[in-house]
mmCIF file of C-alpha atoms and ligand atoms in Angstrom:
data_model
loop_
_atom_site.group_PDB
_atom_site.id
_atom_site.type_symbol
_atom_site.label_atom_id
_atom_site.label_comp_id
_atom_site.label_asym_id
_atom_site.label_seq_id
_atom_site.Cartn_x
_atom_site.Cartn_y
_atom_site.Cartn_z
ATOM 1 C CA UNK A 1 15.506 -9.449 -8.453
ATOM 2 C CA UNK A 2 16.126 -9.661 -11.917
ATOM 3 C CA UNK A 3 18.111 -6.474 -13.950
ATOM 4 C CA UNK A 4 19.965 -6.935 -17.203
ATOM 5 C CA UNK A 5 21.161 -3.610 -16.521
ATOM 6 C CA UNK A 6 24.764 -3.859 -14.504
ATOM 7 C CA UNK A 7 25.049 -0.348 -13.055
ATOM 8 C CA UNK A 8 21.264 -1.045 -11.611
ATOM 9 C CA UNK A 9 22.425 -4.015 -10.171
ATOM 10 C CA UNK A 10 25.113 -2.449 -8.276
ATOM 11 C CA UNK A 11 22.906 0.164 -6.879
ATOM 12 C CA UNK A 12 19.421 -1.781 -6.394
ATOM 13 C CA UNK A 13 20.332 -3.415 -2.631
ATOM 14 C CA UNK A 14 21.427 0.059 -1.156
ATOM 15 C CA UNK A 15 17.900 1.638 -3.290
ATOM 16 C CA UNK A 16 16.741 -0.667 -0.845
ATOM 17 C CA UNK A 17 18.008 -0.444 2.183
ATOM 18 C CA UNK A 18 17.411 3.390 2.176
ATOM 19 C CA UNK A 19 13.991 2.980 1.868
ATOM 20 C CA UNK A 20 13.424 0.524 4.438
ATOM 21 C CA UNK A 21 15.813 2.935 6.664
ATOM 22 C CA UNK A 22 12.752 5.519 5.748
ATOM 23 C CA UNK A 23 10.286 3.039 7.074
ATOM 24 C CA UNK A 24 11.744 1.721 10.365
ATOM 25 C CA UNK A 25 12.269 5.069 11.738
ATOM 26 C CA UNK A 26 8.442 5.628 11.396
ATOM 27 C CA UNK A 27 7.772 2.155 12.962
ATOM 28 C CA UNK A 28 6.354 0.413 9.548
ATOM 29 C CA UNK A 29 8.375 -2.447 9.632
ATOM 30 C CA UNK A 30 8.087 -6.072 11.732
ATOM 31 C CA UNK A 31 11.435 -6.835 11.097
ATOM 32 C CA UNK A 32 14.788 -4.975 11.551
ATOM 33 C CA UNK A 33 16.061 -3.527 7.458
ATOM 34 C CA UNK A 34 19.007 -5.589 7.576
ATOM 35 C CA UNK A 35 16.918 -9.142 8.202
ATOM 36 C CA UNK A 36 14.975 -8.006 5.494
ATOM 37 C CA UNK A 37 18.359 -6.873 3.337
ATOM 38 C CA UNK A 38 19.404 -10.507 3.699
ATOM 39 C CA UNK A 39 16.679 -12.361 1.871
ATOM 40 C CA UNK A 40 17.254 -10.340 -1.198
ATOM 41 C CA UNK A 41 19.459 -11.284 -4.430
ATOM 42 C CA UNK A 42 20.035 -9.223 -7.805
ATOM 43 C CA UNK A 43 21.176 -11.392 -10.652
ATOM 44 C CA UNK A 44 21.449 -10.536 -14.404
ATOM 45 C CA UNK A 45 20.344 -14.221 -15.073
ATOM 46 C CA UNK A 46 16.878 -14.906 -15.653
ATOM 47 C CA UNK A 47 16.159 -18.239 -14.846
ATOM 48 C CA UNK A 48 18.173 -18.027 -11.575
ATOM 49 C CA UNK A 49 15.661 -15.508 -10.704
ATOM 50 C CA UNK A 50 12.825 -17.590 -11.826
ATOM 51 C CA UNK A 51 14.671 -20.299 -9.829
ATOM 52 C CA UNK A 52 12.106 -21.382 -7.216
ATOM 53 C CA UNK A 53 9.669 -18.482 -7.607
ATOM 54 C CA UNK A 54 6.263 -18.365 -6.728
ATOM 55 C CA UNK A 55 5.060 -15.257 -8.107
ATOM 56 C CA UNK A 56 6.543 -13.175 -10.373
ATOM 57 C CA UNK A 57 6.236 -8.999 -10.692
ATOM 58 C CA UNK A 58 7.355 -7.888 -13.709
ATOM 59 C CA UNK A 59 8.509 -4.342 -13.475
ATOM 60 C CA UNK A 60 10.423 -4.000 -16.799
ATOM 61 C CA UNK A 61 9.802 -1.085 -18.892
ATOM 62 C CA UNK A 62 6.563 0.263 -20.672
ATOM 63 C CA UNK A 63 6.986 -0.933 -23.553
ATOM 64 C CA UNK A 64 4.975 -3.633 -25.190
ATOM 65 C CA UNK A 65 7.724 -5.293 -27.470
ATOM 66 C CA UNK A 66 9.834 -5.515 -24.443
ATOM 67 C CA UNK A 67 7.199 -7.294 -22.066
ATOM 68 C CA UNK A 68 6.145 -9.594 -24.871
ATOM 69 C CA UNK A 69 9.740 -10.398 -25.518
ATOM 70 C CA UNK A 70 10.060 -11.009 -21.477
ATOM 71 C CA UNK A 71 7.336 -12.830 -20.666
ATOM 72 C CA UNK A 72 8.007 -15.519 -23.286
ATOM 73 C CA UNK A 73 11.386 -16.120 -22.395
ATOM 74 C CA UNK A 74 9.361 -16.348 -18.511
ATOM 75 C CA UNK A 75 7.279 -18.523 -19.604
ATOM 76 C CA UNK A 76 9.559 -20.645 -20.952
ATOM 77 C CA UNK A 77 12.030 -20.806 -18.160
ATOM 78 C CA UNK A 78 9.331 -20.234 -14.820
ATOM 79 C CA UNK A 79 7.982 -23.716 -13.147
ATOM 80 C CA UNK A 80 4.390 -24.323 -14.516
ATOM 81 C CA UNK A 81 3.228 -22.993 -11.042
ATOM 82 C CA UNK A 82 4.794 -19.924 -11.009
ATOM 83 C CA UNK A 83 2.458 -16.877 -11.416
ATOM 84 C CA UNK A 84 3.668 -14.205 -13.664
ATOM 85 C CA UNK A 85 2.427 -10.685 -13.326
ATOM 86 C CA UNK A 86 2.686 -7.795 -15.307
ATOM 87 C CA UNK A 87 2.830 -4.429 -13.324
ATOM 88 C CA UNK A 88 2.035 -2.533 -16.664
ATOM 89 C CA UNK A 89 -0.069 0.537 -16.286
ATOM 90 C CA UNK A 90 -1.403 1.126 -19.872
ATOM 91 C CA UNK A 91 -0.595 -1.980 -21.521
ATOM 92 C CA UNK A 92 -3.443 -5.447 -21.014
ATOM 93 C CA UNK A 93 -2.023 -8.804 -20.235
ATOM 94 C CA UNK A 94 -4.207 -9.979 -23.517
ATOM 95 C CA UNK A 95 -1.557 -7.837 -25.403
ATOM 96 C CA UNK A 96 1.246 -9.488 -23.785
ATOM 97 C CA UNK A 97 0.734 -12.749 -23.550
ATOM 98 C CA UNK A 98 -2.072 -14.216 -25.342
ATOM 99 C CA UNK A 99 0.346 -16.110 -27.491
ATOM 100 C CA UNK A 100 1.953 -18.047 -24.593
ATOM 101 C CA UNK A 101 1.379 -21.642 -23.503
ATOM 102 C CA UNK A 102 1.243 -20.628 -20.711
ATOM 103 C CA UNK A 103 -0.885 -17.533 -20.640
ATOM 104 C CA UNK A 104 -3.134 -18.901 -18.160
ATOM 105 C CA UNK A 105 -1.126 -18.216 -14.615
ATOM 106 C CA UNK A 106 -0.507 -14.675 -16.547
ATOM 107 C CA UNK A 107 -2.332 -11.409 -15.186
ATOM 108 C CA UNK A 108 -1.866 -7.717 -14.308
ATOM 109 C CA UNK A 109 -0.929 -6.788 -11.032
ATOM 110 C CA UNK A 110 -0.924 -2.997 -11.316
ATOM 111 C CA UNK A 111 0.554 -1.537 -8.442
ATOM 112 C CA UNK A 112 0.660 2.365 -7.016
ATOM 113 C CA UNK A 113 3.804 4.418 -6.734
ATOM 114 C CA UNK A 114 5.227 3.927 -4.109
ATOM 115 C CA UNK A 115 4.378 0.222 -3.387
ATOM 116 C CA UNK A 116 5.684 -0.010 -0.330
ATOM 117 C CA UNK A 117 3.259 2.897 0.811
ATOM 118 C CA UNK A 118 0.317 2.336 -1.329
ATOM 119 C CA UNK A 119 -1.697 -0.561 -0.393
ATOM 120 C CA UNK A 120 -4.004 -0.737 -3.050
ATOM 121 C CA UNK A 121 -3.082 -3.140 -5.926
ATOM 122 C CA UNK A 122 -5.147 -3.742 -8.854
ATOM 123 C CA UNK A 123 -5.604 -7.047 -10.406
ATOM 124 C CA UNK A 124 -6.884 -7.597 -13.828
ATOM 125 C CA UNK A 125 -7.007 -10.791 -15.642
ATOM 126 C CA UNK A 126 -7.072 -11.666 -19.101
ATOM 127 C CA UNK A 127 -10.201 -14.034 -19.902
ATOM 128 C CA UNK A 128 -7.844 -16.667 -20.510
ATOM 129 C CA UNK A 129 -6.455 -16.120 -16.624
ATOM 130 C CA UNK A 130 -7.514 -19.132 -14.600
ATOM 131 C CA UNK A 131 -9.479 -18.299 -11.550
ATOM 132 C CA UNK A 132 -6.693 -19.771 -9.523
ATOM 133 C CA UNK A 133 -4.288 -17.705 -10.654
ATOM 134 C CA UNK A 134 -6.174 -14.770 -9.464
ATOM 135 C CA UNK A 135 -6.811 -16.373 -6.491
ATOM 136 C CA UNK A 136 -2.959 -16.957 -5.499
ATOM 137 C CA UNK A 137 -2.197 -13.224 -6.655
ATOM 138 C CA UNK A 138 -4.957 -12.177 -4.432
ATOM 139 C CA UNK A 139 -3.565 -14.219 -1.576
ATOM 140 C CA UNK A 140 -0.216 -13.494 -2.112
ATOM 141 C CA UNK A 141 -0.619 -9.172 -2.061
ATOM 142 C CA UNK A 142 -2.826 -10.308 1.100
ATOM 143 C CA UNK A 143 -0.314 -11.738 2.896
ATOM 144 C CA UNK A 144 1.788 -8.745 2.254
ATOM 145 C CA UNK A 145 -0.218 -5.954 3.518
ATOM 146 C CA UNK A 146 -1.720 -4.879 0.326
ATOM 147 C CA UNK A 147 -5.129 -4.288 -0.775
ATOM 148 C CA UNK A 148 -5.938 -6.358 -3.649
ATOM 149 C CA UNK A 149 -8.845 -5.122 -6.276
ATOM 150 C CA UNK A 150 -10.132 -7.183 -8.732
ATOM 151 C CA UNK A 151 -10.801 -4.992 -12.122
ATOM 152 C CA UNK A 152 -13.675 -7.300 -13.747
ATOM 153 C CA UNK A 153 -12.993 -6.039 -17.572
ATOM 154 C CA UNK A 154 -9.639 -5.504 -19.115
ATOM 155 C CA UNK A 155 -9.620 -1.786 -19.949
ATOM 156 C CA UNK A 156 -7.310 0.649 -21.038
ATOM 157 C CA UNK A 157 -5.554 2.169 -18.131
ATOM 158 C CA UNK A 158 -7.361 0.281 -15.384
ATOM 159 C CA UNK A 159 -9.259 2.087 -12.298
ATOM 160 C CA UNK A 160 -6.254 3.750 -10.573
ATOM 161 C CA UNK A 161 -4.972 5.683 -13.410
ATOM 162 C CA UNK A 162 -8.609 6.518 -15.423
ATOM 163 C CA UNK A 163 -9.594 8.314 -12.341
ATOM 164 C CA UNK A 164 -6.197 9.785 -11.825
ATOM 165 C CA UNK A 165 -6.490 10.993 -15.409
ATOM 166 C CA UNK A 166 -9.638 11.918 -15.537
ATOM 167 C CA UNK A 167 -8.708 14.484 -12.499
ATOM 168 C CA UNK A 168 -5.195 15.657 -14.757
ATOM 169 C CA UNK A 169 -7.308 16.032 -17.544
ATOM 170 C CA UNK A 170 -9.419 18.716 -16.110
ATOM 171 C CA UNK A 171 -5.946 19.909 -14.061
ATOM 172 C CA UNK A 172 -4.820 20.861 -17.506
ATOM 173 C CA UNK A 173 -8.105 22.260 -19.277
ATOM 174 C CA UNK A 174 -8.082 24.986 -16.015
ATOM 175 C CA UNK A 175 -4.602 25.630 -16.075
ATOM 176 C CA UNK A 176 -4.797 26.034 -19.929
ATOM 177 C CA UNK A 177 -8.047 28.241 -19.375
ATOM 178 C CA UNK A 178 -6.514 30.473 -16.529
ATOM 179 C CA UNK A 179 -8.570 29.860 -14.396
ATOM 180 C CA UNK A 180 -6.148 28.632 -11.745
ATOM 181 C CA UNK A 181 -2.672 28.481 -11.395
ATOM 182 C CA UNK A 182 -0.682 25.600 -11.086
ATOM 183 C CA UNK A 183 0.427 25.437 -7.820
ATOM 184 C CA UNK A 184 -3.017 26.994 -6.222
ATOM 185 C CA UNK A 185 -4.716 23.776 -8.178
ATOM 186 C CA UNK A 186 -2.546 21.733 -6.687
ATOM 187 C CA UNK A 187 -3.439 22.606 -2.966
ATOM 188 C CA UNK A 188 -7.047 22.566 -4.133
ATOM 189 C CA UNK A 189 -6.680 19.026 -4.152
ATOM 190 C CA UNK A 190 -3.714 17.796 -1.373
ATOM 191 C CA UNK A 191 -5.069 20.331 1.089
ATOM 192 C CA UNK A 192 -8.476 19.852 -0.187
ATOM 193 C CA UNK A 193 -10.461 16.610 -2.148
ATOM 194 C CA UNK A 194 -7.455 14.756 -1.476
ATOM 195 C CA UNK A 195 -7.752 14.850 2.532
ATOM 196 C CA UNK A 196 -11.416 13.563 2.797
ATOM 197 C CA UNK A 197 -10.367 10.865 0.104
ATOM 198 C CA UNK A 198 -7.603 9.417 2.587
ATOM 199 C CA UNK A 199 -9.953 8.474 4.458
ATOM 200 C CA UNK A 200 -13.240 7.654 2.256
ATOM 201 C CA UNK A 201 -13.408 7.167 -1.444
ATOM 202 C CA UNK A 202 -15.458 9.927 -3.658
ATOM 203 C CA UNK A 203 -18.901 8.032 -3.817
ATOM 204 C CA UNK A 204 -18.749 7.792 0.115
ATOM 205 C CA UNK A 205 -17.952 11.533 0.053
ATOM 206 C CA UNK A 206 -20.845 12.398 -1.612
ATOM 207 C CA UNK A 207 -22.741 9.913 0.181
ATOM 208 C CA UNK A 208 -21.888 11.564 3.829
ATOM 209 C CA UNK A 209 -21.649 15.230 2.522
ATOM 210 C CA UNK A 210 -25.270 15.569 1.884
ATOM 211 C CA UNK A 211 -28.278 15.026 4.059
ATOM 212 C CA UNK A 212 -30.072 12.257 1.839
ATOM 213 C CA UNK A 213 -26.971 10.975 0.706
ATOM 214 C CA UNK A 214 -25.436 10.584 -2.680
ATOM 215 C CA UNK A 215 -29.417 10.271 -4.320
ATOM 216 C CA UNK A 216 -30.092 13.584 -2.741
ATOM 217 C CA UNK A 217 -26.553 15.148 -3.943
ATOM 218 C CA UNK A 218 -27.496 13.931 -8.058
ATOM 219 C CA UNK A 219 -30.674 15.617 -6.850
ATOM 220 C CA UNK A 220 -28.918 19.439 -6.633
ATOM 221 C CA UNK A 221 -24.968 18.356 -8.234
ATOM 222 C CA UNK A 222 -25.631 15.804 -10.909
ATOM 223 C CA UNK A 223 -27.082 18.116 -13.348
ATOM 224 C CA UNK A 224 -24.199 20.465 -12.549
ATOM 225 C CA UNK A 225 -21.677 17.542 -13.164
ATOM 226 C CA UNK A 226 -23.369 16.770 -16.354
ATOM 227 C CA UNK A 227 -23.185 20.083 -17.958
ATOM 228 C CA UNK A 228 -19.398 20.281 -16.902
ATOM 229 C CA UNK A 229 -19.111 16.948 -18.248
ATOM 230 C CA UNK A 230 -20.619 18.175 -21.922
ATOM 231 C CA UNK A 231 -18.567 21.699 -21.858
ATOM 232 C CA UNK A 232 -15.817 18.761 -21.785
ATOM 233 C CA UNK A 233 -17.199 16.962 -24.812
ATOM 234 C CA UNK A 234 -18.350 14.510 -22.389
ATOM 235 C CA UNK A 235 -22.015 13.050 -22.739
ATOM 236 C CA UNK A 236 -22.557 10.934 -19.269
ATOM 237 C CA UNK A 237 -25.111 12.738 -17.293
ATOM 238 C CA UNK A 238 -25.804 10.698 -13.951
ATOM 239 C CA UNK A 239 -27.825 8.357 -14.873
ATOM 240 C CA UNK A 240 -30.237 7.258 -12.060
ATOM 241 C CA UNK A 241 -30.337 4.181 -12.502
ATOM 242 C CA UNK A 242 -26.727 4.259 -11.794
ATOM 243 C CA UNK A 243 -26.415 6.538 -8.946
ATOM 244 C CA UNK A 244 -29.431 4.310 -7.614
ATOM 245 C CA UNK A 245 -27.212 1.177 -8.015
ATOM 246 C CA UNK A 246 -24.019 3.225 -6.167
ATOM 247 C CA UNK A 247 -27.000 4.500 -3.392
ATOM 248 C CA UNK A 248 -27.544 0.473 -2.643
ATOM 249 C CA UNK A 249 -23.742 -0.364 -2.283
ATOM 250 C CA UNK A 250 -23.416 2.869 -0.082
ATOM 251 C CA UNK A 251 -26.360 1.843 2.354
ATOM 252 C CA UNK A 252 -24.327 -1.302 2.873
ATOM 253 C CA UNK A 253 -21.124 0.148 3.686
ATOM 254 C CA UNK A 254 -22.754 2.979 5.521
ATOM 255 C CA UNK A 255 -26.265 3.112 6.791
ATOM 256 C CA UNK A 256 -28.446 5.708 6.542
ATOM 257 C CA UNK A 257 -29.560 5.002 10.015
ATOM 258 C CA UNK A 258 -26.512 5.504 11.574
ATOM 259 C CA UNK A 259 -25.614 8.841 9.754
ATOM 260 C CA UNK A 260 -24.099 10.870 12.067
ATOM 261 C CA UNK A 261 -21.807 8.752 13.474
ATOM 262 C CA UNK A 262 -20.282 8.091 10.433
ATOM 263 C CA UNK A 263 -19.909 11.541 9.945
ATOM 264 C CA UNK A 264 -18.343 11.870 13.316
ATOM 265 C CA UNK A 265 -16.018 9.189 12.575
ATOM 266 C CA UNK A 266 -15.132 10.454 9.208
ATOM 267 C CA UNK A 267 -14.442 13.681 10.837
ATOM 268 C CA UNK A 268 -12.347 12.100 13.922
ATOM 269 C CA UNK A 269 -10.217 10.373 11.258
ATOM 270 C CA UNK A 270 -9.465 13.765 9.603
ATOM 271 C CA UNK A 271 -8.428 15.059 13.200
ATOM 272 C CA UNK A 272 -6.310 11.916 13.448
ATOM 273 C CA UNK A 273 -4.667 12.991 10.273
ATOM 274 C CA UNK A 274 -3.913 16.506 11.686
ATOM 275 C CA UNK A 275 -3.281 16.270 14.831
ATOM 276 C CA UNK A 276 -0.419 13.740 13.294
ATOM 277 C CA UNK A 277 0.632 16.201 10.893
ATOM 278 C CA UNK A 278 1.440 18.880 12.896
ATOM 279 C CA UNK A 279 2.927 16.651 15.716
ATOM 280 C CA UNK A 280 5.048 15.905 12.714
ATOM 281 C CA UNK A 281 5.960 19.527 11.638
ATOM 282 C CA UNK A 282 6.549 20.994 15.016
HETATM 283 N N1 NAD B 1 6.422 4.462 -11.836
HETATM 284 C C1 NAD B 1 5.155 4.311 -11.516
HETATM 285 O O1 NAD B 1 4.519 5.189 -10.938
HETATM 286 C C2 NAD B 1 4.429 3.025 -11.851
HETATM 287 C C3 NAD B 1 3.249 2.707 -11.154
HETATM 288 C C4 NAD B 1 2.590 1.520 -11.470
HETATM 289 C C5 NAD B 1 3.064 0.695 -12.478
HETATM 290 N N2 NAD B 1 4.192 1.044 -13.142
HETATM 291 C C6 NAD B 1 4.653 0.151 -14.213
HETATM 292 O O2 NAD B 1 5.830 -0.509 -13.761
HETATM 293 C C7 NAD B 1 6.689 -0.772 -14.865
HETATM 294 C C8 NAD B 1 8.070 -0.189 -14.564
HETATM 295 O O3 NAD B 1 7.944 1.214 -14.403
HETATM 296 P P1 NAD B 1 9.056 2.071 -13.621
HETATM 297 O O4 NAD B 1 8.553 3.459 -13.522
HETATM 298 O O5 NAD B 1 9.466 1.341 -12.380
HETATM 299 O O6 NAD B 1 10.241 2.008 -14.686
HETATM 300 P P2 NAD B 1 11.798 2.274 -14.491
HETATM 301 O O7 NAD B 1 12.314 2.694 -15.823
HETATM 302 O O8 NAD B 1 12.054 3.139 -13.293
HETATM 303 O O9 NAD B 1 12.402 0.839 -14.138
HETATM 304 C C9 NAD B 1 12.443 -0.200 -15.071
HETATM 305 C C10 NAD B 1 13.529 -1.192 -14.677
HETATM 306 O O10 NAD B 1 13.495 -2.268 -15.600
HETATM 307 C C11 NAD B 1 14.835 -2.576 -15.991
HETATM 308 N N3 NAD B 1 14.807 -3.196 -17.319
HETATM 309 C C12 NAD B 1 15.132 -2.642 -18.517
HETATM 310 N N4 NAD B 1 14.978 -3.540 -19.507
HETATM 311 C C13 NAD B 1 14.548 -4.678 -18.921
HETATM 312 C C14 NAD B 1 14.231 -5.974 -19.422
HETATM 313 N N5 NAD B 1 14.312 -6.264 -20.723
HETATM 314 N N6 NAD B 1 13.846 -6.913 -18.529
HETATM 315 C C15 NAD B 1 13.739 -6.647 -17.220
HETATM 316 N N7 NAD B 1 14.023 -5.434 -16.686
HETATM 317 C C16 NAD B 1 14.431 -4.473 -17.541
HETATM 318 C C17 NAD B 1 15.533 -1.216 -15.979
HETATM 319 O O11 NAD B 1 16.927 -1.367 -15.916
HETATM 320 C C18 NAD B 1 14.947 -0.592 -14.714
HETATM 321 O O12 NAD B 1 15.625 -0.979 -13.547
HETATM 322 C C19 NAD B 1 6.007 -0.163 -16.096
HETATM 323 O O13 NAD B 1 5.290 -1.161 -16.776
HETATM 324 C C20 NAD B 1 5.031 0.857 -15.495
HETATM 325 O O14 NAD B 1 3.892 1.078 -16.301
HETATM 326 C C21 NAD B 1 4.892 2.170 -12.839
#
């Protein structure tokens, strides 16, 4: 690990070791903490970081003068090999390092707090990424128990975060409104949306929720959605062609044929989930 800041450095390896503490006494880890304690360095020297590195995760920051200003002095020092990967959440790798010689093993590797709980990682390239260096990022998150994503444009704010916003957004309008208060909103969705999305994401939701599936759910909700949408100042009715495309991809991953036991499954998943949680709490 690289920090140029000293009183980081002399607190990062115990950061560290608390949270793999955390994780070995719920049985996440392979290894014992203090085999995987050993294998880690902090340095305030960049190239002794870079020293031997196969793929790099920038963490540095938000701030796009600063990641510019790091990534060339990367790309100077890192083997030609060496991936480097910006875990930016608002900011494209275009922005930071289309100027670089070697811009083409750079790419976003955005990553969800906490990392070492969240598996899903999103990678976005720049169009000047090469292919393999997605590839080896892809492999690499693989290899480490995380779920890579590929995001196939570079936009502002990636998947992860334009859904997570587009939730706080209307968080705020209702709080602002009255029409909820905080802390009732907030179990709307952790005791609510939020446990049927740990287990299936929102288009299978309203794919299993509704006999006829997510077609049959535009049918009755979509006009609904749309008008909320436009109170919003938001004009992006379902479309159907859309929801018809989404309705495809669903009867892949879950066939209509086979309905209720995906249902049941869904539901013994949620049971899992309790039963767990208040084995947990008693
Ligand atoms: N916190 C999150 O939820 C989250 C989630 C996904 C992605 N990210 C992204 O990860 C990056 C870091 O966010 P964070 O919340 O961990 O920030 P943070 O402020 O907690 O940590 C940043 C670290 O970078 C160090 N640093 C400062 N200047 C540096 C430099 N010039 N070079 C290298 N390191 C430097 C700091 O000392 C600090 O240890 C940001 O780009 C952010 O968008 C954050």
């Amino acid at each position: 690990m690289f920090e140029p800041e000293v009183r980081r450095r002399g607190v990062l390896v115990e950061e560290v070791e608390v949270r793999l503490g955390e994780l070995d006494a719920f049985g996440l880890l392979d290894e014992a903490p203090a085999e995987i304690v050993a294998r880690l360095a902090v340095t305030g020297d960049l190239s002794e970081a870079l020293d031997g590195a196969v793929h790099v995760q920038e963490c540095a920051p938000e701030s796009l003068p600063l990641k510019v200003d790091l990534f060339e002095r990367m790309d100077a020092l890192a083997d030609a090999a060496t991936t480097l990967a910006s875990s930016s959440s608002s900011i494209t790798v275009s922005r930071i390092a289309a100027g670089l010689p070697g811009r083409a093993r750079c790419i976003l590797a955005h990553p969800g707090n906490p990392p070492y709980l969240i598996r899903v990682v999103e990678l976005a390239p720049a169009p000047f990424t090469a292919p393999g260096t997605v590839d080896s990022a892809r492999e690499l998150f693989s290899g480490a128990g995380m779920l890579p994503i590929e995001v196939r444009q570079e936009i502002d704010c990636l998947v992860f975060n334009r859904l997570q916003g587009a939730l706080l957004r209307e968080a705020l309008c209702l709080v602002r409104d009255e029409v909820v208060a905080p802390a009732d909103l907030d179990l709307v969705v952790s005791e609510g949306l939020a446990r049927r999305w740990s287990v299936i994401g929102p288009l299978a939701v309203a794919e299993l929720n509704t006999r006829g599936g997510i077609v049959a759910h535009a049918g009755f909700m979509g006009r609904a959605y749309g008008r909320i949408g436009m109170e919003r100042g938001q004009d992006d009715p379902w479309a159907s062609d859309v929801v018809q495309r989404v309705a495809e991809d669903l009867e892949s991953r879950f066939p209509s044929s086979r309905r209720d036991d995906q249902v049941l499954w869904r539901d013994r998943e949620l049971m899992r989930l309790e039963s767990e949680r208040r084995r947990r709490s008693d």
